[in-house]
Amino acid sequence: MFQLPVPIADYNTDLKSALDNAMRILQAMLDICTEEAQLRYALDVILLFQCLIQATHPARSSLRALKHLRSAEPSRLRRLSCLGIHSLPFLVEHKCPAAVLLKAGFTDKHTHEICEELKKFPRLRVSTRLFVKEAEGASDDEAVFEHSPPQPLRQGDGREGETLVHTVRPGADLHLEVSLKYSNLPPQVAFTPNFHKQKTAGWFLLLGDADEDVDELIALRRVHLHSGKTQASFEFSAPDVGGASFLLTLFVCSDTYFGLDQEIELCIRTEATGDIDEAPREI
């Protein structure tokens, strides 16, 4: 993680063995986090996955994954930050990274090599759709789910706010559909210049309540985009209380790359009933 030189060559063999065992141990730790519904611990384990594979440290900039930035002076990173490149995703998604790198003082050769590396990183696009099981229906085998698009939350003065809310029945069965696709064509073999073996990149999908007082992991999925796109789904239920609001977060975390994770918030509100006159929790 700190890329320190080893005193003797035999340590390199020991390091490879330790990394192989570490992957298995971390997977077991992640299974325990899922079983115990521990969201924060699960995210920490995934972060350790990323750091070991990319030979980096959580406190280091994700830009250090690039060859000519791995040991660059902090002033070079500050110069990139002034140009709007604060982390790796800003450079991966930039329309013209070469121009930014040249402005930051990189040579033509180094700029070209960095741009070639950037092509190897995936550009992931994530979208979600929430479905609600119809109240009146047949058996579970014939259950019908209706799409519940989010609507702007109205403020106290009646105006529409910026927050989008899914309104559902209290206790309704919910189905969250997650679609993932690449907007580019990353190589089948992941870009892991500091790892001792080749691997394919996958993604962890974690749905949970990230509130510090709750910290609950609802479910975890692991997917691979072999054809450049895939889907995953989550099933859960809304609270039985009417007029309640809760915020869930979908964490999309790479099992290989450090700094490319995404978060999507889902604000869900249950319909108020005639017997309940509660104000929704402020989000």
mmCIF file of C-alpha atoms in Angstrom:
data_model
loop_
_atom_site.group_PDB
_atom_site.id
_atom_site.type_symbol
_atom_site.label_atom_id
_atom_site.label_comp_id
_atom_site.label_asym_id
_atom_site.label_seq_id
_atom_site.Cartn_x
_atom_site.Cartn_y
_atom_site.Cartn_z
ATOM 1 C CA MET A 1 0.000 0.000 0.000
ATOM 2 C CA PHE A 2 2.930 2.323 0.633
ATOM 3 C CA GLN A 3 5.020 0.871 -2.251
ATOM 4 C CA LEU A 4 8.080 0.449 -0.065
ATOM 5 C CA PRO A 5 11.033 -1.513 -1.490
ATOM 6 C CA VAL A 6 11.593 -4.989 -0.053
ATOM 7 C CA PRO A 7 15.011 -5.826 1.441
ATOM 8 C CA ILE A 8 15.393 -9.191 -0.325
ATOM 9 C CA ALA A 9 13.834 -10.784 -3.411
ATOM 10 C CA ASP A 10 12.226 -13.602 -1.409
ATOM 11 C CA TYR A 11 9.879 -11.048 0.129
ATOM 12 C CA ASN A 12 8.256 -10.534 -3.280
ATOM 13 C CA THR A 13 7.150 -14.175 -3.310
ATOM 14 C CA ASP A 14 5.879 -13.852 0.249
ATOM 15 C CA LEU A 15 3.994 -10.692 -0.711
ATOM 16 C CA LYS A 16 2.177 -12.478 -3.546
ATOM 17 C CA SER A 17 1.137 -15.263 -1.194
ATOM 18 C CA ALA A 18 -0.013 -12.753 1.424
ATOM 19 C CA LEU A 19 -2.094 -10.855 -1.135
ATOM 20 C CA ASP A 20 -3.777 -14.047 -2.355
ATOM 21 C CA ASN A 21 -4.705 -14.985 1.203
ATOM 22 C CA ALA A 22 -5.799 -11.423 1.965
ATOM 23 C CA MET A 23 -8.347 -11.514 -0.874
ATOM 24 C CA ARG A 24 -9.956 -14.636 0.580
ATOM 25 C CA ILE A 25 -9.981 -13.206 4.100
ATOM 26 C CA LEU A 26 -11.514 -9.934 2.922
ATOM 27 C CA GLN A 27 -14.228 -11.813 1.030
ATOM 28 C CA ALA A 28 -15.059 -13.719 4.219
ATOM 29 C CA MET A 29 -15.164 -10.433 6.161
ATOM 30 C CA LEU A 30 -17.526 -8.997 3.556
ATOM 31 C CA ASP A 31 -19.792 -12.032 3.885
ATOM 32 C CA ILE A 32 -19.937 -11.455 7.645
ATOM 33 C CA CYS A 33 -20.767 -7.764 7.141
ATOM 34 C CA THR A 34 -23.613 -8.762 4.836
ATOM 35 C CA GLU A 35 -24.922 -11.338 7.293
ATOM 36 C CA GLU A 36 -24.789 -8.819 10.149
ATOM 37 C CA ALA A 37 -26.172 -5.946 7.993
ATOM 38 C CA GLN A 38 -23.156 -3.730 8.760
ATOM 39 C CA LEU A 39 -22.994 -1.083 6.024
ATOM 40 C CA ARG A 40 -20.002 0.992 7.155
ATOM 41 C CA TYR A 41 -17.818 -2.048 7.831
ATOM 42 C CA ALA A 42 -18.714 -3.476 4.418
ATOM 43 C CA LEU A 43 -17.657 -0.239 2.705
ATOM 44 C CA ASP A 44 -14.380 -0.258 4.640
ATOM 45 C CA VAL A 45 -13.639 -3.834 3.560
ATOM 46 C CA ILE A 46 -14.288 -2.940 -0.083
ATOM 47 C CA LEU A 47 -11.991 0.069 0.252
ATOM 48 C CA LEU A 48 -9.253 -2.255 1.502
ATOM 49 C CA PHE A 49 -9.901 -4.508 -1.515
ATOM 50 C CA GLN A 50 -9.280 -1.554 -3.824
ATOM 51 C CA CYS A 51 -6.175 -0.317 -2.018
ATOM 52 C CA LEU A 52 -4.472 -3.714 -1.982
ATOM 53 C CA ILE A 53 -5.112 -4.311 -5.681
ATOM 54 C CA GLN A 54 -4.019 -0.822 -6.727
ATOM 55 C CA ALA A 55 -1.131 -0.664 -4.203
ATOM 56 C CA THR A 56 -2.323 2.607 -2.744
ATOM 57 C CA HIS A 57 -3.559 4.074 0.533
ATOM 58 C CA PRO A 58 -6.978 5.599 1.337
ATOM 59 C CA ALA A 59 -5.325 8.881 2.307
ATOM 60 C CA ARG A 60 -3.592 9.222 -1.067
ATOM 61 C CA SER A 61 -5.149 10.912 -4.069
ATOM 62 C CA SER A 62 -6.783 8.527 -6.539
ATOM 63 C CA LEU A 63 -4.755 10.307 -9.237
ATOM 64 C CA ARG A 64 -1.721 8.429 -7.896
ATOM 65 C CA ALA A 65 -2.982 5.377 -9.793
ATOM 66 C CA LEU A 66 -1.549 6.922 -12.970
ATOM 67 C CA LYS A 67 2.053 6.176 -13.870
ATOM 68 C CA HIS A 68 3.479 9.690 -14.002
ATOM 69 C CA LEU A 69 1.469 10.861 -11.003
ATOM 70 C CA ARG A 70 2.407 7.974 -8.726
ATOM 71 C CA SER A 71 5.470 9.759 -7.383
ATOM 72 C CA ALA A 72 4.727 13.278 -8.600
ATOM 73 C CA GLU A 73 5.352 16.254 -6.356
ATOM 74 C CA PRO A 74 2.333 17.545 -4.383
ATOM 75 C CA SER A 75 2.647 20.813 -6.298
ATOM 76 C CA ARG A 76 1.747 18.945 -9.501
ATOM 77 C CA LEU A 77 -1.458 17.664 -7.913
ATOM 78 C CA ARG A 78 -2.286 21.154 -6.649
ATOM 79 C CA ARG A 79 -1.832 22.487 -10.166
ATOM 80 C CA LEU A 80 -4.256 19.881 -11.492
ATOM 81 C CA SER A 81 -6.721 20.762 -8.742
ATOM 82 C CA CYS A 82 -6.622 24.412 -9.807
ATOM 83 C CA LEU A 83 -7.550 23.209 -13.306
ATOM 84 C CA GLY A 84 -10.594 21.352 -11.960
ATOM 85 C CA ILE A 85 -9.015 17.881 -11.681
ATOM 86 C CA HIS A 86 -9.535 16.997 -8.017
ATOM 87 C CA SER A 87 -9.493 13.207 -8.322
ATOM 88 C CA LEU A 88 -9.249 10.392 -10.858
ATOM 89 C CA PRO A 89 -12.894 10.527 -12.098
ATOM 90 C CA PHE A 90 -12.472 14.179 -13.124
ATOM 91 C CA LEU A 91 -9.642 13.168 -15.447
ATOM 92 C CA VAL A 92 -11.239 9.928 -16.674
ATOM 93 C CA GLU A 93 -14.445 11.757 -17.630
ATOM 94 C CA HIS A 94 -12.745 14.873 -19.036
ATOM 95 C CA LYS A 95 -13.454 15.560 -22.714
ATOM 96 C CA CYS A 96 -9.886 16.668 -23.399
ATOM 97 C CA PRO A 97 -7.528 15.372 -20.692
ATOM 98 C CA ALA A 98 -4.438 16.028 -22.834
ATOM 99 C CA ALA A 99 -5.052 19.779 -22.788
ATOM 100 C CA VAL A 100 -5.371 19.791 -18.997
ATOM 101 C CA LEU A 101 -2.234 17.717 -18.516
ATOM 102 C CA LEU A 102 -0.210 19.977 -20.793
ATOM 103 C CA LYS A 103 -1.419 23.034 -18.878
ATOM 104 C CA ALA A 104 -0.346 21.310 -15.663
ATOM 105 C CA GLY A 105 3.207 21.089 -16.990
ATOM 106 C CA PHE A 106 3.464 17.503 -18.229
ATOM 107 C CA THR A 107 5.627 16.795 -21.259
ATOM 108 C CA ASP A 108 4.097 15.629 -24.530
ATOM 109 C CA LYS A 109 5.410 12.112 -23.930
ATOM 110 C CA HIS A 110 4.056 11.864 -20.393
ATOM 111 C CA THR A 111 0.744 13.362 -21.473
ATOM 112 C CA HIS A 112 0.372 10.754 -24.212
ATOM 113 C CA GLU A 113 1.202 7.895 -21.833
ATOM 114 C CA ILE A 114 -1.263 9.130 -19.207
ATOM 115 C CA CYS A 115 -4.011 9.468 -21.824
ATOM 116 C CA GLU A 116 -3.369 5.896 -22.953
ATOM 117 C CA GLU A 117 -3.764 4.737 -19.354
ATOM 118 C CA LEU A 118 -6.999 6.707 -18.959
ATOM 119 C CA LYS A 119 -8.554 4.715 -21.810
ATOM 120 C CA LYS A 120 -8.228 1.575 -19.678
ATOM 121 C CA PHE A 121 -10.468 2.888 -16.894
ATOM 122 C CA PRO A 122 -14.212 2.150 -17.131
ATOM 123 C CA ARG A 123 -16.743 4.948 -17.421
ATOM 124 C CA LEU A 124 -19.702 3.520 -15.582
ATOM 125 C CA ARG A 125 -23.246 4.836 -15.947
ATOM 126 C CA VAL A 126 -25.835 3.835 -13.345
ATOM 127 C CA SER A 127 -29.606 4.312 -13.395
ATOM 128 C CA THR A 128 -32.344 3.103 -11.055
ATOM 129 C CA ARG A 129 -36.078 2.432 -11.268
ATOM 130 C CA LEU A 130 -38.337 1.724 -8.299
ATOM 131 C CA PHE A 131 -41.371 -0.544 -8.641
ATOM 132 C CA VAL A 132 -44.215 -1.027 -6.151
ATOM 133 C CA LYS A 133 -46.224 -4.215 -5.807
ATOM 134 C CA GLU A 134 -49.888 -3.554 -6.445
ATOM 135 C CA ALA A 135 -52.063 -3.812 -3.339
ATOM 136 C CA GLU A 136 -54.839 -5.666 -5.110
ATOM 137 C CA GLY A 137 -53.430 -8.713 -6.791
ATOM 138 C CA ALA A 138 -53.235 -12.419 -6.980
ATOM 139 C CA SER A 139 -50.679 -14.717 -5.446
ATOM 140 C CA ASP A 140 -46.972 -13.956 -5.237
ATOM 141 C CA ASP A 141 -46.413 -15.988 -8.403
ATOM 142 C CA GLU A 142 -48.632 -13.538 -10.271
ATOM 143 C CA ALA A 143 -47.532 -10.382 -8.465
ATOM 144 C CA VAL A 144 -47.701 -7.205 -10.515
ATOM 145 C CA PHE A 145 -45.263 -4.359 -9.896
ATOM 146 C CA GLU A 146 -45.958 -0.805 -11.021
ATOM 147 C CA HIS A 147 -43.225 1.715 -11.789
ATOM 148 C CA SER A 148 -43.056 4.517 -9.210
ATOM 149 C CA PRO A 149 -41.188 7.476 -10.756
ATOM 150 C CA PRO A 150 -39.862 10.093 -8.313
ATOM 151 C CA GLN A 151 -41.713 13.380 -8.006
ATOM 152 C CA PRO A 152 -40.465 16.767 -6.735
ATOM 153 C CA LEU A 153 -41.141 17.240 -3.033
ATOM 154 C CA ARG A 154 -43.427 20.211 -2.390
ATOM 155 C CA GLN A 155 -42.321 22.789 0.144
ATOM 156 C CA GLY A 156 -44.506 24.318 2.833
ATOM 157 C CA ASP A 157 -45.479 27.163 0.492
ATOM 158 C CA GLY A 158 -46.627 24.712 -2.167
ATOM 159 C CA ARG A 159 -43.645 25.172 -4.454
ATOM 160 C CA GLU A 160 -41.762 22.190 -5.817
ATOM 161 C CA GLY A 161 -38.343 21.625 -4.284
ATOM 162 C CA GLU A 162 -35.240 20.027 -5.742
ATOM 163 C CA THR A 163 -35.604 16.773 -3.786
ATOM 164 C CA LEU A 164 -37.191 13.914 -5.736
ATOM 165 C CA VAL A 165 -39.333 11.549 -3.684
ATOM 166 C CA HIS A 166 -40.892 8.159 -4.390
ATOM 167 C CA THR A 167 -44.329 8.023 -2.739
ATOM 168 C CA VAL A 168 -45.521 4.518 -1.836
ATOM 169 C CA ARG A 169 -48.110 2.835 0.377
ATOM 170 C CA PRO A 170 -47.171 2.004 3.978
ATOM 171 C CA GLY A 171 -45.786 -1.532 4.125
ATOM 172 C CA ALA A 172 -45.627 -1.859 0.335
ATOM 173 C CA ASP A 173 -43.303 -4.431 -1.228
ATOM 174 C CA LEU A 174 -40.686 -2.584 -3.286
ATOM 175 C CA HIS A 175 -38.461 -3.711 -6.135
ATOM 176 C CA LEU A 176 -35.427 -1.616 -7.077
ATOM 177 C CA GLU A 177 -33.988 -2.229 -10.528
ATOM 178 C CA VAL A 178 -30.411 -1.062 -11.120
ATOM 179 C CA SER A 179 -28.994 -0.785 -14.640
ATOM 180 C CA LEU A 180 -25.260 -0.469 -15.242
ATOM 181 C CA LYS A 181 -23.437 0.111 -18.501
ATOM 182 C CA TYR A 182 -20.101 1.412 -19.745
ATOM 183 C CA SER A 183 -20.016 4.498 -21.927
ATOM 184 C CA ASN A 184 -16.618 3.405 -23.245
ATOM 185 C CA LEU A 185 -14.995 0.087 -24.112
ATOM 186 C CA PRO A 186 -12.550 -0.755 -21.311
ATOM 187 C CA PRO A 187 -10.331 -3.825 -21.820
ATOM 188 C CA GLN A 188 -11.547 -7.170 -20.502
ATOM 189 C CA VAL A 189 -8.507 -7.361 -18.224
ATOM 190 C CA ALA A 190 -8.546 -4.671 -15.539
ATOM 191 C CA PHE A 191 -5.792 -2.074 -15.317
ATOM 192 C CA THR A 192 -3.828 -3.265 -12.263
ATOM 193 C CA PRO A 193 -0.165 -2.373 -12.907
ATOM 194 C CA ASN A 194 0.872 -3.090 -9.309
ATOM 195 C CA PHE A 195 -1.009 -6.343 -8.755
ATOM 196 C CA HIS A 196 0.752 -9.650 -9.343
ATOM 197 C CA LYS A 197 -1.981 -11.296 -11.429
ATOM 198 C CA GLN A 198 -4.566 -10.368 -14.030
ATOM 199 C CA LYS A 199 -8.204 -9.954 -13.054
ATOM 200 C CA THR A 200 -11.491 -8.757 -14.472
ATOM 201 C CA ALA A 201 -13.175 -5.753 -12.917
ATOM 202 C CA GLY A 202 -16.463 -6.181 -11.087
ATOM 203 C CA TRP A 203 -18.726 -3.970 -9.006
ATOM 204 C CA PHE A 204 -20.288 -4.238 -5.571
ATOM 205 C CA LEU A 205 -23.805 -2.828 -5.201
ATOM 206 C CA LEU A 206 -24.754 -2.034 -1.617
ATOM 207 C CA LEU A 207 -28.198 -0.770 -0.656
ATOM 208 C CA GLY A 208 -28.570 0.576 2.843
ATOM 209 C CA ASP A 209 -29.375 3.357 5.259
ATOM 210 C CA ALA A 210 -26.187 5.374 5.743
ATOM 211 C CA ASP A 211 -27.527 7.397 8.673
ATOM 212 C CA GLU A 212 -25.002 7.127 11.519
ATOM 213 C CA ASP A 213 -27.728 6.117 13.964
ATOM 214 C CA VAL A 214 -28.943 3.341 11.663
ATOM 215 C CA ASP A 215 -25.991 2.134 9.538
ATOM 216 C CA GLU A 216 -27.935 -0.774 8.068
ATOM 217 C CA LEU A 217 -26.976 -2.815 5.026
ATOM 218 C CA ILE A 218 -30.160 -4.046 3.363
ATOM 219 C CA ALA A 219 -28.529 -6.145 0.652
ATOM 220 C CA LEU A 220 -25.318 -6.555 -1.332
ATOM 221 C CA ARG A 221 -24.859 -7.684 -4.924
ATOM 222 C CA ARG A 222 -21.718 -8.304 -6.981
ATOM 223 C CA VAL A 223 -21.925 -7.938 -10.750
ATOM 224 C CA HIS A 224 -19.684 -8.043 -13.818
ATOM 225 C CA LEU A 225 -20.337 -6.201 -17.072
ATOM 226 C CA HIS A 226 -19.107 -8.859 -19.492
ATOM 227 C CA SER A 227 -21.048 -7.394 -22.431
ATOM 228 C CA GLY A 228 -20.670 -3.783 -21.309
ATOM 229 C CA LYS A 229 -23.961 -3.715 -19.416
ATOM 230 C CA THR A 230 -25.914 -5.618 -16.788
ATOM 231 C CA GLN A 231 -28.775 -5.323 -14.316
ATOM 232 C CA ALA A 232 -29.330 -6.121 -10.661
ATOM 233 C CA SER A 233 -32.338 -5.898 -8.379
ATOM 234 C CA PHE A 234 -33.185 -5.448 -4.714
ATOM 235 C CA GLU A 235 -36.376 -6.353 -2.863
ATOM 236 C CA PHE A 236 -37.388 -4.650 0.375
ATOM 237 C CA SER A 237 -40.448 -3.224 2.117
ATOM 238 C CA ALA A 238 -41.568 0.278 3.035
ATOM 239 C CA PRO A 239 -42.294 1.108 6.699
ATOM 240 C CA ASP A 240 -45.784 0.320 7.953
ATOM 241 C CA VAL A 241 -46.141 3.870 9.297
ATOM 242 C CA GLY A 242 -47.940 6.377 7.098
ATOM 243 C CA GLY A 243 -46.485 9.805 6.395
ATOM 244 C CA ALA A 244 -42.917 8.641 7.074
ATOM 245 C CA SER A 245 -39.879 9.508 4.970
ATOM 246 C CA PHE A 246 -36.626 7.602 4.799
ATOM 247 C CA LEU A 247 -33.463 7.933 2.763
ATOM 248 C CA LEU A 248 -31.637 4.955 1.282
ATOM 249 C CA THR A 249 -28.310 5.070 -0.524
ATOM 250 C CA LEU A 250 -27.126 2.813 -3.317
ATOM 251 C CA PHE A 251 -23.341 2.491 -3.191
ATOM 252 C CA VAL A 252 -21.704 1.338 -6.431
ATOM 253 C CA CYS A 253 -18.154 0.309 -5.538
ATOM 254 C CA SER A 254 -15.464 -1.159 -7.754
ATOM 255 C CA ASP A 255 -13.769 -4.357 -6.622
ATOM 256 C CA THR A 256 -10.619 -3.268 -8.461
ATOM 257 C CA TYR A 257 -10.288 0.493 -8.941
ATOM 258 C CA PHE A 258 -9.736 3.083 -6.238
ATOM 259 C CA GLY A 259 -11.644 6.349 -6.562
ATOM 260 C CA LEU A 260 -14.344 5.405 -9.093
ATOM 261 C CA ASP A 261 -17.167 4.624 -6.644
ATOM 262 C CA GLN A 262 -20.594 6.222 -7.011
ATOM 263 C CA GLU A 263 -23.541 6.921 -4.713
ATOM 264 C CA ILE A 264 -27.223 7.303 -5.585
ATOM 265 C CA GLU A 265 -29.731 8.485 -2.982
ATOM 266 C CA LEU A 266 -33.318 7.243 -2.956
ATOM 267 C CA CYS A 267 -35.816 9.295 -0.975
ATOM 268 C CA ILE A 268 -38.966 7.285 -0.240
ATOM 269 C CA ARG A 269 -42.099 8.543 1.504
ATOM 270 C CA THR A 270 -45.105 6.560 2.637
ATOM 271 C CA GLU A 271 -48.568 7.941 1.990
ATOM 272 C CA ALA A 272 -50.229 9.572 4.977
ATOM 273 C CA THR A 273 -53.297 7.775 6.319
ATOM 274 C CA GLY A 274 -56.386 9.304 7.858
ATOM 275 C CA ASP A 275 -55.441 8.021 11.299
ATOM 276 C CA ILE A 276 -51.882 9.348 11.172
ATOM 277 C CA ASP A 277 -51.060 13.016 11.082
ATOM 278 C CA GLU A 278 -47.313 13.082 11.284
ATOM 279 C CA ALA A 279 -44.922 15.397 9.501
ATOM 280 C CA PRO A 280 -42.304 13.530 7.464
ATOM 281 C CA ARG A 281 -38.792 13.455 8.773
ATOM 282 C CA GLU A 282 -36.765 16.268 7.270
ATOM 283 C CA ILE A 283 -34.182 15.034 4.786
#
